Amino acid sequence: MTDMNMQEYIEQAEKDLLHTYNRYQIVLDRGEGVHLYDMNGKEYLDFVAGISVFALGYGNKEYNDTLKNQIDKVIHTSNYYYNVPAIEAARALKKYSGMDRVFFTNSGAEAIEGAIKTARKYGFLRDGKTDHQIIAMNHSFHGRTMGALSVTGNPHYRDAFEPGIGNIRFADYNDLESVKKQVNDKTIAILLETVQGEGGLTPASEEFMKGIRQICDEKDILMICDEIQCGMGRTGYPFAYMKYGVKPDVMTCAKALGCGVPIGAFCMTEKVGQASLVAGDHGTTYGGNPLCCAAAAKVLEIMERENIPAKAKEAGDYLWEKLDEVMNSYDCITEHRGRGLLQGLVFDKPVRDTINKALEKGLILINAGSNIIRFVPALIISKKDIDDMIVILKQAIEEA
Ligand SMILES: Cc1ncc(COP(=O)(O)O)c(C=O)c1O
């Protein structure tokens, strides 16, 4: 196998892997800082970062050394015993998020599953009933497992897999009246991304966040914020909800929490922790294992020590300025949305050709939906990297 060239590897992959992704035609081999290299050694400036994952860039020595040391100690034990990395990661995540209780998962979708189970159990303990409803948002994205899919507000992802878990009602994002119309005595949770990612890089308005908090307080409903894509410093705050002075009852995170190892978490306030899941209600073999938790604890330590959210804010402001200029130069771009280093340009046509052109020129970009280019680089991206990206982006737009 080792003497296969890049094209042969791609053909092999298409024979062996289930075709669930329309992959771009490169085989990535290694990363350094904000650059990736394919197996031919070609360099790419990376504005995707594994889709909002590699917050610290590739090859951060302190992070890599932590993982190497942990591999030599122990990679996995079991949740029936304590391990120090999990205890330290939980303590750090609590401090960073302001939440009180943490459950570690293997992915974002699993964190959403845990949040849904938390809400249902909270309702069950409240009134003994099992017909509670969750309100989720149109155009949301929460993952591909059945529960997460059921609360994802895009029929395109759901249709072939119905029926979902049931008792989910959808409201319009940033439209408080539409949420109020769905609230009734059975409502147990309102779930929203603080900034919608896949659905179009739309931040929640202040009125919407505060309004939902108020509804939840008045009716003993859980406010669940999905921070899987927008959390961990990306919007200029440790977690995006902090901008609003609003605290959710339950929060999900993943992606940049592990910066490359599979870990997510659902977190909650002490009140919810005391009135929901208990021993035997939930579990996972790998979730919270020493290797992934050593990574998360180190990521949280670096994020706080180096004030990474402030860096993301500064780079995000610069990116905003530059992308605004791009938008104003091309009629095919209709809107510029987002917050911090989670931004998107909305085109009046599909963006795949533009992304392919950029790739040819050594720039990795990704879409959100079919007609938005999403910009989610590492949070350590520099102004020079942004300038370099803009040059290639303009060429790609012109050639596409
Ligand atoms: C907001 C949001 N929630 C949930 C998920 C699902 O996370 P995962 O792919 O780790 O299952 C994603 C993934 O893109 C996401 O962006």
XYZ file of C-alpha atoms and ligand atoms in Angstrom:
416
model
C 0.000 0.000 0.000
C 2.803 2.442 0.784
C 3.841 2.887 -2.844
C 0.370 4.032 -3.931
C 0.111 7.584 -5.241
C -2.512 10.128 -4.145
C -4.961 9.293 -6.934
C -4.668 5.577 -6.233
C -5.401 6.154 -2.553
C -8.492 8.144 -3.490
C -9.693 5.341 -5.768
C -9.036 2.804 -3.021
C -10.984 4.896 -0.518
C -13.947 5.059 -2.871
C -13.958 1.252 -3.040
C -13.681 0.651 0.708
C -15.325 3.508 2.591
C -19.074 3.944 2.605
C -19.845 6.845 0.313
C -21.407 9.231 2.841
C -19.214 12.236 2.001
C -18.552 13.990 -1.302
C -14.884 14.366 -0.496
C -12.539 16.929 -1.994
C -9.888 15.165 -4.073
C -6.829 15.404 -1.839
C -5.280 13.076 0.727
C -4.077 15.086 3.714
C -0.975 13.839 5.391
C 0.276 16.235 8.057
C -0.285 19.622 9.647
C 1.798 22.430 11.068
C 0.344 25.573 12.635
C -2.424 26.709 10.288
C -1.144 24.731 7.308
C -1.922 21.237 6.075
C 0.131 19.217 3.601
C -1.170 16.581 1.203
C 0.738 13.366 0.582
C 2.575 15.013 -2.343
C 3.888 17.680 0.018
C 1.666 20.461 -1.366
C 0.953 23.127 1.270
C -2.550 24.406 2.027
C -3.586 27.348 4.178
C -6.349 25.871 6.317
C -9.463 27.948 7.026
C -11.478 24.932 8.158
C -9.426 23.530 11.069
C -11.254 20.210 10.913
C -14.518 22.203 10.992
C -13.990 24.334 14.043
C -11.848 21.750 15.835
C -8.130 22.598 15.770
C -8.406 25.811 17.770
C -4.717 25.777 18.745
C -3.420 24.869 15.284
C -1.609 21.701 14.264
C 1.427 20.500 16.134
C 1.116 22.538 19.344
C 4.055 21.077 21.263
C 2.591 21.354 24.740
C -0.623 19.658 23.603
C 1.214 16.934 21.653
C 3.566 16.213 24.573
C 0.580 15.877 26.906
C -0.957 13.256 24.633
C 2.356 11.384 24.223
C 2.873 11.277 27.992
C -0.665 10.073 28.592
C -0.286 7.311 25.972
C 2.690 6.004 27.898
C 0.763 6.090 31.203
C -2.654 4.717 30.300
C -5.009 5.384 27.363
C -8.224 3.904 28.636
C -9.608 2.522 31.871
C -13.359 2.537 32.557
C -15.909 4.934 33.977
C -16.309 2.550 36.923
C -13.011 3.921 38.246
C -11.778 7.487 38.666
C -8.955 8.864 36.537
C -7.032 12.090 37.129
C -7.280 13.548 33.564
C -11.103 13.283 33.659
C -11.269 14.929 37.087
C -8.978 17.733 35.929
C -10.806 18.208 32.618
C -14.171 18.388 34.408
C -12.872 20.912 36.907
C -11.376 23.056 34.126
C -14.517 22.880 31.983
C -16.704 23.868 34.929
C -14.504 26.868 35.621
C -14.390 27.909 31.965
C -18.104 27.495 31.302
C -19.669 28.432 34.639
C -21.570 25.125 34.613
C -21.570 22.814 37.659
C -21.756 19.200 36.421
C -20.071 17.570 33.440
C -20.597 14.323 31.522
C -17.933 13.535 28.891
C -19.013 12.031 25.578
C -17.214 10.929 22.405
C -18.764 13.446 20.010
C -21.046 16.415 19.652
C -24.038 14.346 18.621
C -23.640 12.256 21.760
C -23.533 15.399 23.872
C -26.890 16.353 22.327
C -28.252 12.871 23.100
C -27.218 13.390 26.717
C -28.850 16.819 26.846
C -32.113 15.357 25.493
C -32.037 12.555 28.056
C -31.312 15.069 30.810
C -34.355 17.102 29.788
C -36.643 14.074 29.588
C -35.512 12.805 32.982
C -35.927 16.273 34.487
C -39.506 16.278 33.210
C -40.165 12.765 34.431
C -38.993 13.640 37.944
C -41.037 16.839 37.845
C -44.442 15.313 37.114
C -44.014 11.582 36.459
C -45.079 11.927 32.831
C -43.305 10.744 29.686
C -44.901 12.947 27.045
C -42.714 16.032 27.403
C -41.879 18.120 24.386
C -38.660 19.791 23.319
C -38.677 22.917 21.190
C -35.822 23.090 18.682
C -35.080 25.634 15.945
C -35.598 25.612 12.208
C -32.292 25.594 10.279
C -30.449 24.138 13.274
C -27.877 21.366 13.107
C -27.213 19.118 16.092
C -25.681 15.938 14.640
C -26.462 12.670 12.901
C -27.535 10.202 15.600
C -31.291 9.604 15.861
C -31.913 11.920 18.806
C -29.673 14.676 17.471
C -31.234 14.288 14.028
C -34.699 14.563 15.525
C -33.915 18.031 16.893
C -32.122 19.161 13.723
C -34.348 21.701 11.999
C -33.541 20.789 8.431
C -35.809 18.191 6.762
C -33.061 17.474 4.210
C -31.094 15.617 6.916
C -34.143 14.007 8.549
C -36.567 12.938 5.830
C -35.165 9.512 4.965
C -34.798 8.571 8.635
C -38.205 9.410 10.044
C -39.736 8.724 12.464
C -37.437 10.537 14.834
C -37.622 10.339 18.618
C -40.924 12.252 18.704
C -42.324 15.114 20.761
C -40.111 17.684 19.064
C -41.593 20.984 17.909
C -39.776 23.484 15.728
C -39.758 27.267 16.036
C -38.036 29.991 14.026
C -34.615 31.095 15.222
C -34.476 34.697 16.445
C -38.282 34.847 16.474
C -39.488 34.824 20.068
C -43.166 34.857 19.123
C -42.687 31.703 17.090
C -41.126 30.023 20.142
C -43.918 31.206 22.433
C -46.483 29.636 20.065
C -44.876 26.226 20.616
C -44.693 26.433 24.407
C -47.332 24.492 26.346
C -47.648 22.519 29.597
C -45.648 19.644 28.111
C -42.646 21.725 27.091
C -39.572 20.618 29.016
C -36.704 22.196 27.068
C -35.838 24.791 24.466
C -32.732 23.881 22.473
C -30.755 26.302 20.351
C -27.289 26.862 18.939
C -26.025 30.156 20.376
C -24.698 30.834 16.878
C -26.225 28.641 14.175
C -23.316 27.043 12.287
C -24.289 24.678 9.494
C -27.637 26.454 9.173
C -26.047 29.714 8.073
C -23.650 31.340 10.597
C -26.438 33.262 12.319
C -25.864 34.530 15.872
C -28.802 34.588 18.275
C -30.080 38.103 18.879
C -29.850 39.456 22.402
C -33.633 39.745 22.579
C -33.988 36.089 21.566
C -31.494 34.744 24.124
C -32.912 36.830 26.953
C -36.482 36.064 25.914
C -35.855 32.330 25.930
C -34.187 32.559 29.324
C -37.248 34.375 30.644
C -39.709 31.805 29.247
C -37.622 29.000 30.731
C -37.459 30.692 34.146
C -41.187 31.367 34.236
C -42.240 27.853 33.262
C -39.499 25.653 34.723
C -38.263 24.722 31.238
C -34.603 23.911 30.545
C -32.676 26.239 28.257
C -30.158 24.111 26.339
C -27.412 25.896 24.391
C -25.536 23.887 21.783
C -22.000 25.329 21.823
C -20.417 22.468 19.905
C -19.318 24.655 17.016
C -19.472 28.173 18.457
C -18.054 27.448 21.930
C -14.472 27.139 23.180
C -13.330 30.671 22.451
C -14.390 30.934 18.825
C -16.718 33.926 19.196
C -14.366 35.879 21.437
C -15.827 34.505 24.685
C -15.023 31.166 26.327
C -18.600 30.182 25.400
C -20.812 32.177 23.054
C -23.692 32.530 25.566
C -21.457 34.643 27.787
C -21.831 37.608 25.459
C -25.515 37.845 26.397
C -25.177 37.684 30.171
C -27.436 34.626 29.944
C -26.607 31.231 31.388
C -28.215 28.073 30.011
C -29.361 25.210 32.248
C -27.645 22.693 30.006
C -24.781 23.274 27.563
C -23.230 20.964 24.991
C -19.700 21.259 23.632
C -17.293 19.129 21.578
C -15.061 19.901 18.562
C -12.377 22.292 19.937
C -12.723 20.816 23.435
C -10.387 18.015 22.337
C -8.601 19.870 19.516
C -8.415 16.663 17.504
C -9.242 13.816 19.853
C -12.881 12.707 20.000
C -14.416 14.250 23.089
C -17.558 16.212 23.810
C -19.503 17.026 26.928
C -22.906 17.954 28.186
C -22.812 20.176 31.232
C -25.515 21.465 33.522
C -26.229 23.567 36.555
C -26.228 21.960 39.993
C -30.016 22.327 40.123
C -30.451 20.253 36.961
C -27.732 17.840 38.039
C -29.642 17.169 41.262
C -32.928 16.643 39.435
C -32.113 14.511 36.383
C -29.705 11.689 35.535
C -28.561 9.318 38.285
C -26.404 6.185 38.377
C -27.598 3.735 35.744
C -29.342 6.371 33.615
C -26.522 7.076 31.191
C -23.081 5.812 30.257
C -20.500 5.230 27.541
C -17.402 3.055 27.325
C -14.970 5.592 25.930
C -16.484 8.887 27.111
C -14.166 10.611 29.573
C -11.223 8.300 29.017
C -7.786 9.408 30.219
C -6.330 10.107 26.750
C -9.160 12.361 25.550
C -9.514 14.045 28.931
C -5.781 14.767 29.152
C -6.182 16.534 25.804
C -9.257 18.498 26.943
C -7.664 19.517 30.248
C -4.598 20.803 28.378
C -6.704 22.628 25.764
C -8.675 24.366 28.514
C -5.469 25.263 30.358
C -3.912 26.806 27.225
C -7.158 28.589 26.251
C -7.350 30.287 29.614
C -3.648 30.948 30.136
C -3.113 32.451 26.672
C -6.479 34.174 26.519
C -7.281 32.507 23.215
C -10.833 33.993 23.053
C -9.310 37.498 22.968
C -7.063 36.413 20.083
C -10.104 34.990 18.291
C -11.948 38.274 18.802
C -9.112 40.342 17.379
C -8.565 38.048 14.393
C -12.340 37.793 13.937
C -12.696 41.595 13.749
C -9.973 41.730 11.095
C -11.527 38.852 9.148
C -14.879 40.663 9.304
C -13.365 43.802 7.788
C -11.651 41.846 4.993
C -14.659 39.670 4.140
C -16.872 42.766 4.045
C -14.512 44.202 1.416
C -14.770 40.953 -0.563
C -18.560 40.999 -0.315
C -18.681 44.573 -1.579
C -16.525 43.663 -4.582
C -18.630 40.820 -5.983
C -22.313 40.885 -6.940
C -22.590 37.099 -6.466
C -22.096 37.551 -2.672
C -25.311 38.635 -1.014
C -24.591 38.546 2.716
C -21.849 38.316 5.327
C -22.783 36.694 8.654
C -21.269 35.327 11.826
C -19.321 36.232 14.932
C -15.642 36.014 15.905
C -13.888 33.327 13.889
C -17.166 31.748 12.800
C -18.150 33.656 9.687
C -19.785 32.999 6.361
C -20.242 34.609 2.964
C -23.606 33.878 1.358
C -23.495 33.444 -2.427
C -26.358 33.536 -4.914
C -25.204 30.147 -6.271
C -23.600 26.897 -5.024
C -20.065 27.435 -3.743
C -18.508 24.045 -4.486
C -16.711 25.248 -7.634
C -15.259 28.215 -5.757
C -14.042 25.930 -2.966
C -12.470 23.581 -5.530
C -10.686 26.485 -7.217
C -9.373 27.656 -3.828
C -8.148 24.140 -3.089
C -6.203 24.041 -6.372
C -4.522 27.253 -5.237
C -3.628 25.933 -1.803
C -6.494 27.206 0.359
C -8.831 24.911 2.283
C -12.370 26.259 2.696
C -15.671 24.623 3.511
C -19.326 25.280 2.802
C -22.293 25.592 5.173
C -25.339 24.499 3.217
C -24.819 24.662 -0.548
C -24.351 28.401 -1.056
C -22.357 29.655 1.948
C -18.585 29.581 2.377
C -17.800 29.170 6.054
C -14.592 30.517 7.609
C -13.637 28.639 10.797
C -9.831 28.706 11.048
C -7.672 27.934 14.058
C -8.082 30.604 16.735
C -4.373 31.409 16.467
C -4.751 32.597 12.856
C -2.723 35.754 12.109
C -3.610 38.877 10.132
C -1.062 37.815 7.515
C -2.781 34.424 7.163
C -6.081 36.264 6.692
C -4.519 38.514 4.042
C -3.087 35.462 2.241
C -6.475 33.759 2.358
C -8.244 36.807 0.914
C -5.894 36.920 -2.108
C -6.657 33.296 -3.019
C -10.357 33.634 -2.193
C -10.718 36.506 -4.664
C -8.931 34.558 -7.411
C -11.142 31.526 -6.759
C -14.336 33.617 -6.871
C -13.255 35.181 -10.161
C -12.338 31.869 -11.790
C -15.404 29.981 -10.586
C -23.783 22.931 16.403
C -23.447 21.492 16.244
N -24.017 20.578 17.052
C -23.728 19.270 16.958
C -22.836 18.802 16.010
C -22.513 17.339 15.952
O -21.224 17.111 16.399
P -20.439 15.790 16.004
O -20.165 15.873 14.523
O -19.195 15.810 16.818
O -21.321 14.628 16.318
C -22.228 19.704 15.151
C -21.299 19.232 14.107
O -20.983 19.899 13.153
C -22.536 21.087 15.255
O -21.977 21.990 14.448
